[in-house]
Coordinates of C-alpha atoms and ligand atoms in Angstrom, one line a residue:
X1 CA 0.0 0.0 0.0
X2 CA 1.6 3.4 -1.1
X3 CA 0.2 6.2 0.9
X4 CA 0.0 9.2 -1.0
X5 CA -0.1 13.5 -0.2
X6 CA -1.4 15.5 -3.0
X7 CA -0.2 19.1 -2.4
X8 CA -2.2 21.6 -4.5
X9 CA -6.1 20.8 -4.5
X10 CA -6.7 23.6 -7.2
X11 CA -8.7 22.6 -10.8
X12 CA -6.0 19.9 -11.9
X13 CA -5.1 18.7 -8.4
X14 CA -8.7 17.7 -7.8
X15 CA -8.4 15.2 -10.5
X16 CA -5.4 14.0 -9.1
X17 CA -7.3 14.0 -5.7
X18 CA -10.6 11.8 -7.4
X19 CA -7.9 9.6 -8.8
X20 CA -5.8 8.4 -6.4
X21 CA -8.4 7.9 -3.8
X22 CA -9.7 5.5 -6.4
X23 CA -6.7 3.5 -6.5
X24 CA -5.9 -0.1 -5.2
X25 CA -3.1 -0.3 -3.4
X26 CA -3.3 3.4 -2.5
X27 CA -4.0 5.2 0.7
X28 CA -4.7 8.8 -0.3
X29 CA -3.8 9.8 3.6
X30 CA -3.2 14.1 2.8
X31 CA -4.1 17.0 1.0
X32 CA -2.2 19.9 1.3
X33 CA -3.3 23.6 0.3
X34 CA -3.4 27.1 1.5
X35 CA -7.0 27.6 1.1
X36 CA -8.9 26.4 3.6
X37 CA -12.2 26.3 1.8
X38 CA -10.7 23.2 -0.5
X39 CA -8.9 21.5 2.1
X40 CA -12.8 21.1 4.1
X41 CA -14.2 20.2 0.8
X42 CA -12.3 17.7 0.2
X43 CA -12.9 16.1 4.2
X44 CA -16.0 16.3 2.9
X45 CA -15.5 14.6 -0.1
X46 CA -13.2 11.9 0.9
X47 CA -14.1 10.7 4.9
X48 CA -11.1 9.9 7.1
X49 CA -9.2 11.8 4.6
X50 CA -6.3 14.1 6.9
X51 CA -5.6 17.9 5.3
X52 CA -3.2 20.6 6.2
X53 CA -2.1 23.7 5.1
X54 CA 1.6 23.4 6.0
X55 CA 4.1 21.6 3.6
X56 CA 6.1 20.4 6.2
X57 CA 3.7 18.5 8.1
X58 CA 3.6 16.6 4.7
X59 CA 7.6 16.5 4.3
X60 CA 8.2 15.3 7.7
X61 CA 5.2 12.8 8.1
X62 CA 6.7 8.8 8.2
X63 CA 2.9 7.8 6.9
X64 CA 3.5 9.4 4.0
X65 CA 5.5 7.4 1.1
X66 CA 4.6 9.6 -2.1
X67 CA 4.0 13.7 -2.7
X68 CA 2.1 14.2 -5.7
X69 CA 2.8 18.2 -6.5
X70 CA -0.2 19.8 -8.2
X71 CA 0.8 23.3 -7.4
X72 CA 1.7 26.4 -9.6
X73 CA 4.6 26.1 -11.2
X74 CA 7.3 28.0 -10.0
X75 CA 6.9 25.9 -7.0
X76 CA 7.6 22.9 -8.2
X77 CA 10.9 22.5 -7.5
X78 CA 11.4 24.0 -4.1
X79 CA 8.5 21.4 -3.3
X80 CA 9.7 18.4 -4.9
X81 CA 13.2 19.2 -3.6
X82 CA 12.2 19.1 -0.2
X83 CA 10.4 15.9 -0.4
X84 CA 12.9 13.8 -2.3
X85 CA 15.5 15.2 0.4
X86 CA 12.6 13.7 3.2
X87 CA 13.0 10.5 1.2
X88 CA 9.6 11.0 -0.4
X89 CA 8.6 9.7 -3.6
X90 CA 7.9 12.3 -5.7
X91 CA 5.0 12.8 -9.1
X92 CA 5.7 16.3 -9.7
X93 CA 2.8 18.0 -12.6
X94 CA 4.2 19.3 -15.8
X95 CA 6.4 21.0 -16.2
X96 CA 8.6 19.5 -14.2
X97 CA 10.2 22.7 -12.9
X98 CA 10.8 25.9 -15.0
X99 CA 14.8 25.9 -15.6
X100 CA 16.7 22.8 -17.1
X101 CA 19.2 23.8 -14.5
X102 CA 16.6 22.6 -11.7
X103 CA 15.4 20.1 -13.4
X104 CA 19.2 18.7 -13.7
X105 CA 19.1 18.7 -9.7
X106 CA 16.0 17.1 -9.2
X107 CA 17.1 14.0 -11.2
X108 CA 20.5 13.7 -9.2
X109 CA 18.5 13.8 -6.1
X110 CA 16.0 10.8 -7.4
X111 CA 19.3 9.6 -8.2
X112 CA 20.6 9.3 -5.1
X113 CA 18.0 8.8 -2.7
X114 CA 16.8 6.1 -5.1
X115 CA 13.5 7.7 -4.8
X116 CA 10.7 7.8 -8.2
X117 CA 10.7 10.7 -10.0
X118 CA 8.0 10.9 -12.0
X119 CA 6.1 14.2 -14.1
X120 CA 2.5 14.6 -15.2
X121 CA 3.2 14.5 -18.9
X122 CA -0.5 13.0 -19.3
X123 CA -0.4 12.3 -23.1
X124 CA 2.4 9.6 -22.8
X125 CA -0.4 7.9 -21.1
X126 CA -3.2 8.5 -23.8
X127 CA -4.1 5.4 -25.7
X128 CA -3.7 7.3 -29.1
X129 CA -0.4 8.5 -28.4
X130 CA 0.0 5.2 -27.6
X131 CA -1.1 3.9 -30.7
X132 CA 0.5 6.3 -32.8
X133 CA 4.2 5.2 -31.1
X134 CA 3.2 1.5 -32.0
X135 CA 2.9 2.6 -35.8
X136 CA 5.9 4.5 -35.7
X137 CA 7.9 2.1 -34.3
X138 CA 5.9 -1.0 -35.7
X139 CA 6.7 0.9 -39.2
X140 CA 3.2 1.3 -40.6
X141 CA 3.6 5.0 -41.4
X142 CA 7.3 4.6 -43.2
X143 CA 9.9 6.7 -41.4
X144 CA 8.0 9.9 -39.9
X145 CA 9.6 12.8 -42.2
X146 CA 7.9 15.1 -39.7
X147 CA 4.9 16.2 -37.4
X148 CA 3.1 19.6 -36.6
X149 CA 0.6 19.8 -34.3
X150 CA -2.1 22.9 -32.7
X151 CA -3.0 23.4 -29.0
X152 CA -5.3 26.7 -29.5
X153 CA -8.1 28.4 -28.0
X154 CA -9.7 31.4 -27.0
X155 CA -8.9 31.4 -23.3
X156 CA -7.4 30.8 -20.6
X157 CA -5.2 34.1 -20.7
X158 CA -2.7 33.7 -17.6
X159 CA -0.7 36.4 -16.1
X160 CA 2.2 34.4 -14.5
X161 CA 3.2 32.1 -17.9
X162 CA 3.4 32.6 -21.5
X163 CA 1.1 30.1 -23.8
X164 CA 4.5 28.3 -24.3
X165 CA 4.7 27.2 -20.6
X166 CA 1.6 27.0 -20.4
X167 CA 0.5 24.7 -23.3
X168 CA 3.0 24.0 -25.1
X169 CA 4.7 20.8 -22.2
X170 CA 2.2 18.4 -23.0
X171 CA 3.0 18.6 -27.1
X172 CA 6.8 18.5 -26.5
X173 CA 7.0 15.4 -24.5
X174 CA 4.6 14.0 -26.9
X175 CA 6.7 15.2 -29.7
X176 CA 10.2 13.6 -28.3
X177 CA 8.1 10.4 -27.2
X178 CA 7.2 9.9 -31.0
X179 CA 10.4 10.6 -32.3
X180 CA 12.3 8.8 -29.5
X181 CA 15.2 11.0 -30.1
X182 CA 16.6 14.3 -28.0
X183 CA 16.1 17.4 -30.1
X184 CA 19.1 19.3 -31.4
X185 CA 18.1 22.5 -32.4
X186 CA 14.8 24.7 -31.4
X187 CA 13.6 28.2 -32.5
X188 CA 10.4 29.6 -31.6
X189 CA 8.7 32.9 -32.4
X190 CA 5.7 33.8 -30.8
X191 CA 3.9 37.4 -29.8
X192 CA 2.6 39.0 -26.4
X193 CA -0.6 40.9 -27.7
X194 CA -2.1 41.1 -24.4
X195 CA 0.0 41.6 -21.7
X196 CA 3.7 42.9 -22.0
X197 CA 6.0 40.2 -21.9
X198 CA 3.4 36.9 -22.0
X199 CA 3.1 35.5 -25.3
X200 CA -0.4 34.6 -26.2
X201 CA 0.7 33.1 -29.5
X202 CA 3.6 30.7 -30.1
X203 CA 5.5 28.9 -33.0
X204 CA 8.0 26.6 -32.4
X205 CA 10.0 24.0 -34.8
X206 CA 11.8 21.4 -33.1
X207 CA 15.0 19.5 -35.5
X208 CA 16.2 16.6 -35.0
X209 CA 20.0 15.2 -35.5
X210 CA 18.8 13.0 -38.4
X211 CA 17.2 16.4 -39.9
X212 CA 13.2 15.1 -39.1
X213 CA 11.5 17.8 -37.3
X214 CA 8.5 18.7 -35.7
X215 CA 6.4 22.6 -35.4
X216 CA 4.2 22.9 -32.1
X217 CA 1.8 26.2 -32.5
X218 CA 0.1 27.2 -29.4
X219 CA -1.9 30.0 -28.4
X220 CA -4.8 31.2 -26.1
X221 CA -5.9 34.2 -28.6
X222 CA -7.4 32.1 -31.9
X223 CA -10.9 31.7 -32.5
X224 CA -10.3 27.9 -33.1
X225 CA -10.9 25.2 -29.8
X226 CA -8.1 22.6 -31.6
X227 CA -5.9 20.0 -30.2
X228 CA -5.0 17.8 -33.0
X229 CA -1.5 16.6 -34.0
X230 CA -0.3 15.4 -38.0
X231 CA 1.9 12.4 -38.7
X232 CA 3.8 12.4 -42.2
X233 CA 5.7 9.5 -43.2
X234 CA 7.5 7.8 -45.8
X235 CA 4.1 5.7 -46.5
X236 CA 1.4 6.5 -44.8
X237 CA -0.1 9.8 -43.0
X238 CA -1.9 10.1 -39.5
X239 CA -3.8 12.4 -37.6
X240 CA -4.9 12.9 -33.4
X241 CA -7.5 14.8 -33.0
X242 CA -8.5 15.2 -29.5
X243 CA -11.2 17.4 -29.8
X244 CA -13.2 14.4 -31.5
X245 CA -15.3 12.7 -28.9
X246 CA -14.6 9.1 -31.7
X247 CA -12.4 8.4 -34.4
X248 CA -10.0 10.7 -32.5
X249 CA -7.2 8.5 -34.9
X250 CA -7.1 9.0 -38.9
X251 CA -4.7 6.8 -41.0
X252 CA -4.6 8.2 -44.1
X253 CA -3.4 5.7 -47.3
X254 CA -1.2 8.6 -48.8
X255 CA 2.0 9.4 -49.9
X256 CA 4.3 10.8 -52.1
X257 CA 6.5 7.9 -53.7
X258 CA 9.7 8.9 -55.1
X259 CA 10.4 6.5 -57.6
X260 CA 14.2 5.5 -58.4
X261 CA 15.7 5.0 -61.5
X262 CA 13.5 7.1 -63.5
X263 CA 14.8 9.6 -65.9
X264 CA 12.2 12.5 -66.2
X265 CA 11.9 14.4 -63.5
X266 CA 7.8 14.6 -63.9
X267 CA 7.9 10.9 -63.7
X268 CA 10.4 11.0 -60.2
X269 CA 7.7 11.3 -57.9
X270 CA 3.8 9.4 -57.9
X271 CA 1.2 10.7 -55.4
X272 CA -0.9 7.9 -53.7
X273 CA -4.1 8.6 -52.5
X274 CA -5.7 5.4 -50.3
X275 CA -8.0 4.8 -48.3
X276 CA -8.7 6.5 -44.9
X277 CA -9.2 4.2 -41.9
X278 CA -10.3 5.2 -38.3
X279 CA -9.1 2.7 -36.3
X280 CA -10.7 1.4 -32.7
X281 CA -9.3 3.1 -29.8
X282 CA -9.0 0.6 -26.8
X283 CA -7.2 1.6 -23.6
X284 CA -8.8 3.2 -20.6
X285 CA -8.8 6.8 -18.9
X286 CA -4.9 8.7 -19.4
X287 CA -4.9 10.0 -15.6
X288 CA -6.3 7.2 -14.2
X289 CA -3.6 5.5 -16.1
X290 CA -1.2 7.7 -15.0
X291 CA -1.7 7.8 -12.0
X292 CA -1.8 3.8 -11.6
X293 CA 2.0 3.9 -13.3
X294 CA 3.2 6.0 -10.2
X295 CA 1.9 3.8 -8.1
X296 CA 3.2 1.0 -9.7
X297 CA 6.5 2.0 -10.5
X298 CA 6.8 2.3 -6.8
X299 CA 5.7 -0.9 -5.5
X300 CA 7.6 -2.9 -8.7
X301 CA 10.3 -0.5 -8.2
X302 CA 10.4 0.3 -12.2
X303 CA 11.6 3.5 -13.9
X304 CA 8.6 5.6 -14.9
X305 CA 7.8 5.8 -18.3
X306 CA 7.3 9.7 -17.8
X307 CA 10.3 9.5 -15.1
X308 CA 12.5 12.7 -14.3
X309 CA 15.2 12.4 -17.3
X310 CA 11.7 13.1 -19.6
X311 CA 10.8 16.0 -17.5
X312 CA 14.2 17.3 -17.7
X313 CA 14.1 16.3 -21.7
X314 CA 10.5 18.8 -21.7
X315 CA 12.1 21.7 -19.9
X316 CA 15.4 21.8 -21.7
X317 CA 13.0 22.3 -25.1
X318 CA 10.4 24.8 -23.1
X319 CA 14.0 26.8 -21.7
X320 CA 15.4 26.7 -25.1
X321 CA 12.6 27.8 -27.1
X322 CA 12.2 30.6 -24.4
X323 CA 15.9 31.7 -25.6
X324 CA 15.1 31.8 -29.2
X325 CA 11.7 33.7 -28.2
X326 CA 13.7 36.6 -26.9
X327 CA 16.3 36.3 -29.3
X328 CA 13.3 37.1 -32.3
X329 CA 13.4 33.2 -33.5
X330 CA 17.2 32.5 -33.5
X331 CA 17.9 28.9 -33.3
X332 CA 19.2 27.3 -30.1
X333 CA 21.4 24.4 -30.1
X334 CA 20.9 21.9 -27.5
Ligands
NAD1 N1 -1.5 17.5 -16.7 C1 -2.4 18.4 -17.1 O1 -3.1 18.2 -18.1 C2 -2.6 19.7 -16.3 C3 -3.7 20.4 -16.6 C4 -3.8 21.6 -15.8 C5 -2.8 22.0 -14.9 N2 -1.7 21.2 -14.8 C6 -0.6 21.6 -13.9 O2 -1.1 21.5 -12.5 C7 -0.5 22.5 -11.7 C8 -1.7 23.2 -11.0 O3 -2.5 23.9 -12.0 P1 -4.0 24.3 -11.6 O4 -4.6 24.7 -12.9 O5 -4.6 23.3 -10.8 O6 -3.7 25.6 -10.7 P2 -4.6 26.2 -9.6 O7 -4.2 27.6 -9.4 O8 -6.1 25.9 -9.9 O9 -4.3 25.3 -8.3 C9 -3.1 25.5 -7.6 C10 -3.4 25.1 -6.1 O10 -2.1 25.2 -5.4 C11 -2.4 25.8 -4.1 N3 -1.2 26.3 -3.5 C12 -0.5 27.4 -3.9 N4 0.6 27.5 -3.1 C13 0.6 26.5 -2.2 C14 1.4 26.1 -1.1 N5 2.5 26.8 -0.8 N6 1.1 24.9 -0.4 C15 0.0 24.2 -0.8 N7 -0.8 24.6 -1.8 C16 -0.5 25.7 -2.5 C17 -3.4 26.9 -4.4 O11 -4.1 27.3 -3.3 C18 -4.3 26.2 -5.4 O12 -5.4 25.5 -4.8 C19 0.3 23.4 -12.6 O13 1.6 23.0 -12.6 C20 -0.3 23.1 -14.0 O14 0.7 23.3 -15.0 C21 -1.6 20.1 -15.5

């Protein structure tokens, strides 16, 4: 039984909250937050259930085996520091923290206290990102030549992060999950129409090593509610679109086949145009999911599929994109 303090009961820590409570083998013992008003909501909610407003009653409790940390982010890492240093295991939400430099520290801590570090990149856990890495590395779409995808809507404007820190972590360890490789170079251009100094509208590309690259657009000021990620490859195409309450999965029969040998350069390349299929999704709910790997990487003692080295994968492409931002879309060499 892994008994677990959720710190940070705002709108994404309630899920959390819901979640883990649900659990086998999971004692949700705490819930930690400043506002009173949630912490007796959540008695309510859960009986038996112990709350606090004070951190280190949670850091220094020996009931307590895992801190999940659902606060804002420029906390994260002060928090998750402090529990891995009280032995803690530690599911820290995305991002991870907001400088590669931190996130470097928290994995050496993990490290050493031989704790699980684990972040709440929830689409590695979503049964069509799932499906899509199976096709990639199963071979079905060819080699991916490259991906874009869109996180936009009008709303939620924050104050304290740019649409880039804001939206943009769940696409980019999506993006490194598909192309299983570190990126190399990054440069992002964005605008802050709204506020001084917050973007509300971003455009990043991503490159590879092996030249494949990837362009993540986000932004809170476009009349468009759209989620939705494209797949090119060698021979087939593929599109996620989460907005989509079915078929949230297209594979599309197409492709451009560059024919060898061939002497004219009008008969170098044939366009294919297949069918479309809309395969079934099976798998269950992401966070539930998610939350169930945490668990379980502590009791199996396994590495997390989203563990710290992914978080600190994330933030290195968030800090460097950040770079190229202010430097009006210069590219950034990882
Ligand atoms: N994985 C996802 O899809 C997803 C979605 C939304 C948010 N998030 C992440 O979850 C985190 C929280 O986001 P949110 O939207 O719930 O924010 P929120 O502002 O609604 O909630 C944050 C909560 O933290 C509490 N808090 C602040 N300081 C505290 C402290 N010192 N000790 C204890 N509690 C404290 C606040 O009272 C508040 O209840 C952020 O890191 C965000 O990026 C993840």
């Amino acid at each position: 039984m892994v008994h677990v303090a959720v710190v940070g009961a705002g709108g994404w820590g309630k899920n959390l909250i819901r979640n883990f409570a649900g659990l086998k083998d999971c004692k949700l013992h705490t819930v930690c937050d400043l506002d009173a008003a949630k912490l007796s909501q959540n008695e309510s909610l859960y009986p038996g259930l112990r709350t606090t407003q004070d951190l280190n009653e949670v850091i220094g409790s020996k009931e307590i085996d895992a801190v999940v940390i659902a606060s804002p982010a420029p906390m994260h890492f002060d928090m998750a520091r402090r529990a891995l240093e009280a032995g803690k295991h530690v599911y820290v939400e995305k991002p991870m923290t907001l400088s590669a430099a931190d996130a470097e520290r928290l994995v050496a801590l993990a490290d050493q206290a031989g704790r699980k570090l684990m972040v709440g990149h929830l689409l590695e856990y979503h049964p069509c990102v799932r499906m899509l890495k199976d096709m990639i590395d199963g071979g079905e779409l060819g080699d991916l030549y490259y991906l874009y995808c869109q996180r936009l809507n009008l709303g939620v404007v924050r104050k304290d992060e740019n649409a880039w820190w804001s939206l943009a972590p769940h696409d980019v360890s999506v993006v490194l999950y598909l192309f299983g490789a570190e990126a190399k170079t990054v440069t992002s251009q964005g605008h802050a129409y709204l506020r001084p100094g917050v973007e509300d509208v971003v455009f990043t590309q991503i490159r590879f090593a092996d030249g494949r690259m990837a362009s993540i657009h986000v932004s809170w000021l476009d009349p468009h509610k759209i989620r939705k990620m494209t797949l090119v490859g060698t021979k087939k195409m593929a599109t996620f679109d989460d907005m989509e309450s079915s078929e949230k999965i297209r594979v599309y029969d197409k492709a451009a086949d560059v024919v060898p040998g061939t002497v004219s350069y009008a008969d170098s390349i044939t366009i294919r145009q297949g069918d479309i299929h809309m395969p079934m999704i099976k798998g269950g709910e992401p966070l539930k999911d998610e939350c169930r790997h945490f668990v379980e990487s502590i009791l199996n003692n396994t590495t997390p599929l989203s563990d710290g080295r992914d978080g600190l994968r994330v933030v290195k492409v968030l800090e460097a994109a950040t770079q190229s931002l202010r430097q009006g879309g210069a590219p950034v060499e990882l």
